Amino acid sequence: LKVKGFSPIVLSEPIAEKREIGLSMGATKAIDPFEIDLLSESTLLSEDDGFDVVFECSGIPELFKTGLDCLNRSGTLSYVSVIPTEVSFSPLGIMAGVEKRIVGVGSNNHEENKEILELMSKGKLDGTPLISDEISLQELPEVYRKKIDKQQVIKVMIRITA
């Protein structure tokens, strides 16, 4: 987001290591949602009446509404995560005197991949901090049990050797 000129960039993340990575990759501020109420802080943190864009990446049903509530009057909730259950919210909350939008993000496309690779080749974007583990395919079951299933990883890269 920083490379694309967005500011401020506020990351809400309960895991300290992920907050640090977010800050190192351009977040203006990273908060622990268990210590700071994002909704009550959104006006202050956005320097406006809320955020222009909120990316909901947690997959936690209750945070869908929080994302909407943190938007400014014409903001967009960009829904990136997958919630396997129904979510409820009042349409009146996004229609009464406001023009909030909800958009779904399904997947990236070839052009977006190309753009990211270009930014990386020019040294403007470094994805290596997101790689928490590099393992062999044989290690995958154990790493899954010990780390992935317990959400103690960011991205796991599997080494493929000939």
PDB file of C-alpha atoms in Angstrom:
ATOM      1  CA  LEU A   1       0.000   0.000   0.000  1.00  0.00           C
ATOM      2  CA  LYS A   2       2.851   2.371   0.806  1.00  0.00           C
ATOM      3  CA  VAL A   3       4.458   1.768  -2.591  1.00  0.00           C
ATOM      4  CA  LYS A   4       1.129   2.686  -4.189  1.00  0.00           C
ATOM      5  CA  GLY A   5       0.995   5.970  -2.212  1.00  0.00           C
ATOM      6  CA  PHE A   6      -1.636   5.113   0.394  1.00  0.00           C
ATOM      7  CA  SER A   7      -1.375   6.857   3.755  1.00  0.00           C
ATOM      8  CA  PRO A   8      -1.977   6.486   6.599  1.00  0.00           C
ATOM      9  CA  ILE A   9      -1.778   2.700   6.708  1.00  0.00           C
ATOM     10  CA  VAL A  10      -3.064   1.288   9.984  1.00  0.00           C
ATOM     11  CA  LEU A  11      -2.639  -2.405  10.709  1.00  0.00           C
ATOM     12  CA  SER A  12      -4.798  -4.109  13.324  1.00  0.00           C
ATOM     13  CA  GLU A  13      -3.040  -7.354  14.287  1.00  0.00           C
ATOM     14  CA  PRO A  14      -2.995  -9.266  17.578  1.00  0.00           C
ATOM     15  CA  ILE A  15       0.376 -10.995  16.954  1.00  0.00           C
ATOM     16  CA  ALA A  16       3.337  -8.764  17.828  1.00  0.00           C
ATOM     17  CA  GLU A  17       5.713 -10.302  15.258  1.00  0.00           C
ATOM     18  CA  LYS A  18       3.203  -9.641  12.470  1.00  0.00           C
ATOM     19  CA  ARG A  19       2.756  -6.048  13.654  1.00  0.00           C
ATOM     20  CA  GLU A  20       6.517  -5.555  13.441  1.00  0.00           C
ATOM     21  CA  ILE A  21       6.609  -6.981   9.917  1.00  0.00           C
ATOM     22  CA  GLY A  22       3.728  -4.687   8.953  1.00  0.00           C
ATOM     23  CA  LEU A  23       5.631  -1.664  10.240  1.00  0.00           C
ATOM     24  CA  SER A  24       8.788  -2.736   8.412  1.00  0.00           C
ATOM     25  CA  MET A  25       6.779  -3.055   5.186  1.00  0.00           C
ATOM     26  CA  GLY A  26       5.266   0.426   5.368  1.00  0.00           C
ATOM     27  CA  ALA A  27       2.417   0.506   7.873  1.00  0.00           C
ATOM     28  CA  THR A  28       2.155   3.916   9.518  1.00  0.00           C
ATOM     29  CA  LYS A  29       0.851   2.389  12.727  1.00  0.00           C
ATOM     30  CA  ALA A  30       0.259  -1.153  13.947  1.00  0.00           C
ATOM     31  CA  ILE A  31      -2.112  -1.734  16.838  1.00  0.00           C
ATOM     32  CA  ASP A  32      -3.056  -4.707  18.963  1.00  0.00           C
ATOM     33  CA  PRO A  33      -6.862  -4.973  18.738  1.00  0.00           C
ATOM     34  CA  PHE A  34      -6.935  -6.536  22.200  1.00  0.00           C
ATOM     35  CA  GLU A  35      -5.326  -3.414  23.671  1.00  0.00           C
ATOM     36  CA  ILE A  36      -6.810  -0.664  21.494  1.00  0.00           C
ATOM     37  CA  ASP A  37     -10.394  -0.532  20.214  1.00  0.00           C
ATOM     38  CA  LEU A  38      -9.979   0.068  16.494  1.00  0.00           C
ATOM     39  CA  LEU A  39     -13.499   1.399  16.090  1.00  0.00           C
ATOM     40  CA  SER A  40     -13.085   4.115  18.722  1.00  0.00           C
ATOM     41  CA  GLU A  41      -9.647   5.005  17.371  1.00  0.00           C
ATOM     42  CA  SER A  42     -10.509   4.945  13.646  1.00  0.00           C
ATOM     43  CA  THR A  43     -11.313   8.663  13.411  1.00  0.00           C
ATOM     44  CA  LEU A  44      -8.103   9.615  15.181  1.00  0.00           C
ATOM     45  CA  LEU A  45      -5.959   7.119  13.276  1.00  0.00           C
ATOM     46  CA  SER A  46      -7.405   8.016   9.880  1.00  0.00           C
ATOM     47  CA  GLU A  47      -7.092  11.778  10.411  1.00  0.00           C
ATOM     48  CA  ASP A  48     -10.622  11.928   8.940  1.00  0.00           C
ATOM     49  CA  ASP A  49     -14.085  10.656   9.822  1.00  0.00           C
ATOM     50  CA  GLY A  50     -12.876   7.103   9.248  1.00  0.00           C
ATOM     51  CA  PHE A  51     -10.813   5.223   6.688  1.00  0.00           C
ATOM     52  CA  ASP A  52     -11.234   5.507   2.905  1.00  0.00           C
ATOM     53  CA  VAL A  53     -10.560   1.785   2.543  1.00  0.00           C
ATOM     54  CA  VAL A  54     -10.568  -1.084   5.010  1.00  0.00           C
ATOM     55  CA  PHE A  55      -9.171  -4.451   3.980  1.00  0.00           C
ATOM     56  CA  GLU A  56     -10.832  -7.193   6.027  1.00  0.00           C
ATOM     57  CA  CYS A  57      -8.362 -10.077   6.056  1.00  0.00           C
ATOM     58  CA  SER A  58      -9.085 -11.855   9.346  1.00  0.00           C
ATOM     59  CA  GLY A  59     -11.991 -14.094   8.434  1.00  0.00           C
ATOM     60  CA  ILE A  60     -13.604 -13.343  11.805  1.00  0.00           C
ATOM     61  CA  PRO A  61     -17.351 -12.768  11.226  1.00  0.00           C
ATOM     62  CA  GLU A  62     -17.699 -10.027  13.860  1.00  0.00           C
ATOM     63  CA  LEU A  63     -14.943  -7.970  12.235  1.00  0.00           C
ATOM     64  CA  PHE A  64     -16.931  -7.593   9.014  1.00  0.00           C
ATOM     65  CA  LYS A  65     -19.190  -5.075  10.777  1.00  0.00           C
ATOM     66  CA  THR A  66     -16.205  -3.477  12.541  1.00  0.00           C
ATOM     67  CA  GLY A  67     -14.628  -2.923   9.133  1.00  0.00           C
ATOM     68  CA  LEU A  68     -17.785  -1.188   7.910  1.00  0.00           C
ATOM     69  CA  ASP A  69     -17.981   0.933  11.044  1.00  0.00           C
ATOM     70  CA  CYS A  70     -14.368   2.107  10.634  1.00  0.00           C
ATOM     71  CA  LEU A  71     -15.041   3.539   7.159  1.00  0.00           C
ATOM     72  CA  ASN A  72     -15.641   7.180   6.425  1.00  0.00           C
ATOM     73  CA  ARG A  73     -18.969   8.183   4.848  1.00  0.00           C
ATOM     74  CA  SER A  74     -17.903   7.140   1.336  1.00  0.00           C
ATOM     75  CA  GLY A  75     -15.399   4.434   2.222  1.00  0.00           C
ATOM     76  CA  THR A  76     -14.976   0.963   0.772  1.00  0.00           C
ATOM     77  CA  LEU A  77     -14.737  -2.300   2.671  1.00  0.00           C
ATOM     78  CA  SER A  78     -12.512  -4.548   0.583  1.00  0.00           C
ATOM     79  CA  TYR A  79     -13.340  -8.031   1.706  1.00  0.00           C
ATOM     80  CA  VAL A  80     -10.247 -10.214   1.248  1.00  0.00           C
ATOM     81  CA  SER A  81     -10.778 -12.988   3.784  1.00  0.00           C
ATOM     82  CA  VAL A  82     -13.041 -15.991   3.673  1.00  0.00           C
ATOM     83  CA  ILE A  83     -15.757 -16.423   6.284  1.00  0.00           C
ATOM     84  CA  PRO A  84     -17.440 -19.817   5.986  1.00  0.00           C
ATOM     85  CA  THR A  85     -20.517 -18.644   7.910  1.00  0.00           C
ATOM     86  CA  GLU A  86     -23.149 -15.989   7.377  1.00  0.00           C
ATOM     87  CA  VAL A  87     -22.468 -12.465   8.581  1.00  0.00           C
ATOM     88  CA  SER A  88     -25.165 -10.070   9.615  1.00  0.00           C
ATOM     89  CA  PHE A  89     -25.211  -6.304   9.467  1.00  0.00           C
ATOM     90  CA  SER A  90     -27.830  -3.631   9.001  1.00  0.00           C
ATOM     91  CA  PRO A  91     -27.989  -2.304   5.432  1.00  0.00           C
ATOM     92  CA  LEU A  92     -29.281   0.935   6.952  1.00  0.00           C
ATOM     93  CA  GLY A  93     -25.803   1.374   8.453  1.00  0.00           C
ATOM     94  CA  ILE A  94     -24.274   1.639   4.999  1.00  0.00           C
ATOM     95  CA  MET A  95     -27.130   3.519   3.335  1.00  0.00           C
ATOM     96  CA  ALA A  96     -28.375   6.192   5.731  1.00  0.00           C
ATOM     97  CA  GLY A  97     -26.742   9.404   4.527  1.00  0.00           C
ATOM     98  CA  VAL A  98     -23.581   7.618   3.482  1.00  0.00           C
ATOM     99  CA  GLU A  99     -22.236   5.941   0.370  1.00  0.00           C
ATOM    100  CA  LYS A 100     -20.198   3.059   1.769  1.00  0.00           C
ATOM    101  CA  ARG A 101     -19.319   0.178  -0.522  1.00  0.00           C
ATOM    102  CA  ILE A 102     -18.503  -3.471   0.032  1.00  0.00           C
ATOM    103  CA  VAL A 103     -16.349  -5.171  -2.577  1.00  0.00           C
ATOM    104  CA  GLY A 104     -15.091  -8.722  -2.669  1.00  0.00           C
ATOM    105  CA  VAL A 105     -11.553  -9.599  -3.634  1.00  0.00           C
ATOM    106  CA  GLY A 106     -11.463 -12.997  -5.268  1.00  0.00           C
ATOM    107  CA  SER A 107      -7.941 -13.406  -6.566  1.00  0.00           C
ATOM    108  CA  ASN A 108      -5.145 -11.545  -8.211  1.00  0.00           C
ATOM    109  CA  ASN A 109      -4.638 -11.575 -11.956  1.00  0.00           C
ATOM    110  CA  HIS A 110      -1.675 -11.795 -14.326  1.00  0.00           C
ATOM    111  CA  GLU A 111      -1.283  -8.008 -14.562  1.00  0.00           C
ATOM    112  CA  GLU A 112      -1.200  -7.643 -10.772  1.00  0.00           C
ATOM    113  CA  ASN A 113       1.377 -10.435 -10.480  1.00  0.00           C
ATOM    114  CA  LYS A 114       3.479  -8.727 -13.149  1.00  0.00           C
ATOM    115  CA  GLU A 115       3.246  -5.393 -11.328  1.00  0.00           C
ATOM    116  CA  ILE A 116       4.356  -6.947  -8.020  1.00  0.00           C
ATOM    117  CA  LEU A 117       7.277  -8.749  -9.675  1.00  0.00           C
ATOM    118  CA  GLU A 118       8.339  -5.474 -11.320  1.00  0.00           C
ATOM    119  CA  LEU A 119       8.248  -3.644  -7.976  1.00  0.00           C
ATOM    120  CA  MET A 120      10.326  -6.442  -6.453  1.00  0.00           C
ATOM    121  CA  SER A 121      12.866  -6.404  -9.302  1.00  0.00           C
ATOM    122  CA  LYS A 122      13.291  -2.636  -8.855  1.00  0.00           C
ATOM    123  CA  GLY A 123      13.879  -3.049  -5.116  1.00  0.00           C
ATOM    124  CA  LYS A 124      10.703  -1.145  -4.214  1.00  0.00           C
ATOM    125  CA  LEU A 125       9.056  -4.132  -2.585  1.00  0.00           C
ATOM    126  CA  ASP A 126      10.614  -6.957  -0.579  1.00  0.00           C
ATOM    127  CA  GLY A 127       8.449  -9.981   0.122  1.00  0.00           C
ATOM    128  CA  THR A 128      11.061 -11.947   2.064  1.00  0.00           C
ATOM    129  CA  PRO A 129       9.924 -10.704   5.514  1.00  0.00           C
ATOM    130  CA  LEU A 130       6.645 -12.513   4.861  1.00  0.00           C
ATOM    131  CA  ILE A 131       8.371 -15.897   4.581  1.00  0.00           C
ATOM    132  CA  SER A 132       8.407 -17.354   8.078  1.00  0.00           C
ATOM    133  CA  ASP A 133       9.461 -20.884   7.126  1.00  0.00           C
ATOM    134  CA  GLU A 134      11.224 -22.626   4.259  1.00  0.00           C
ATOM    135  CA  ILE A 135      10.786 -26.386   4.437  1.00  0.00           C
ATOM    136  CA  SER A 136      10.966 -29.579   2.403  1.00  0.00           C
ATOM    137  CA  LEU A 137       7.794 -31.315   1.302  1.00  0.00           C
ATOM    138  CA  GLN A 138       8.561 -34.103   3.780  1.00  0.00           C
ATOM    139  CA  GLU A 139       8.504 -31.616   6.661  1.00  0.00           C
ATOM    140  CA  LEU A 140       5.058 -30.284   5.780  1.00  0.00           C
ATOM    141  CA  PRO A 141       2.920 -32.606   7.967  1.00  0.00           C
ATOM    142  CA  GLU A 142       4.984 -31.852  11.087  1.00  0.00           C
ATOM    143  CA  VAL A 143       5.170 -28.100  10.415  1.00  0.00           C
ATOM    144  CA  TYR A 144       1.429 -28.092   9.813  1.00  0.00           C
ATOM    145  CA  ARG A 145       0.707 -29.755  13.162  1.00  0.00           C
ATOM    146  CA  LYS A 146       3.176 -27.663  15.141  1.00  0.00           C
ATOM    147  CA  LYS A 147       2.915 -24.252  13.476  1.00  0.00           C
ATOM    148  CA  ILE A 148       0.472 -23.772  10.606  1.00  0.00           C
ATOM    149  CA  ASP A 149      -2.551 -25.184  12.430  1.00  0.00           C
ATOM    150  CA  LYS A 150      -1.703 -22.975  15.423  1.00  0.00           C
ATOM    151  CA  GLN A 151      -1.354 -19.860  13.220  1.00  0.00           C
ATOM    152  CA  GLN A 152       2.307 -19.387  14.135  1.00  0.00           C
ATOM    153  CA  VAL A 153       3.446 -18.801  10.557  1.00  0.00           C
ATOM    154  CA  ILE A 154       3.012 -16.133   7.949  1.00  0.00           C
ATOM    155  CA  LYS A 155       3.996 -17.820   4.675  1.00  0.00           C
ATOM    156  CA  VAL A 156       5.561 -21.243   4.382  1.00  0.00           C
ATOM    157  CA  MET A 157       7.661 -21.905   1.310  1.00  0.00           C
ATOM    158  CA  ILE A 158       8.174 -25.506   0.266  1.00  0.00           C
ATOM    159  CA  ARG A 159      11.529 -26.285  -1.358  1.00  0.00           C
ATOM    160  CA  ILE A 160      11.129 -28.394  -4.485  1.00  0.00           C
ATOM    161  CA  THR A 161      14.302 -30.153  -5.513  1.00  0.00           C
ATOM    162  CA  ALA A 162      14.947 -32.305  -8.572  1.00  0.00           C
TER     163      ALA A 162
END
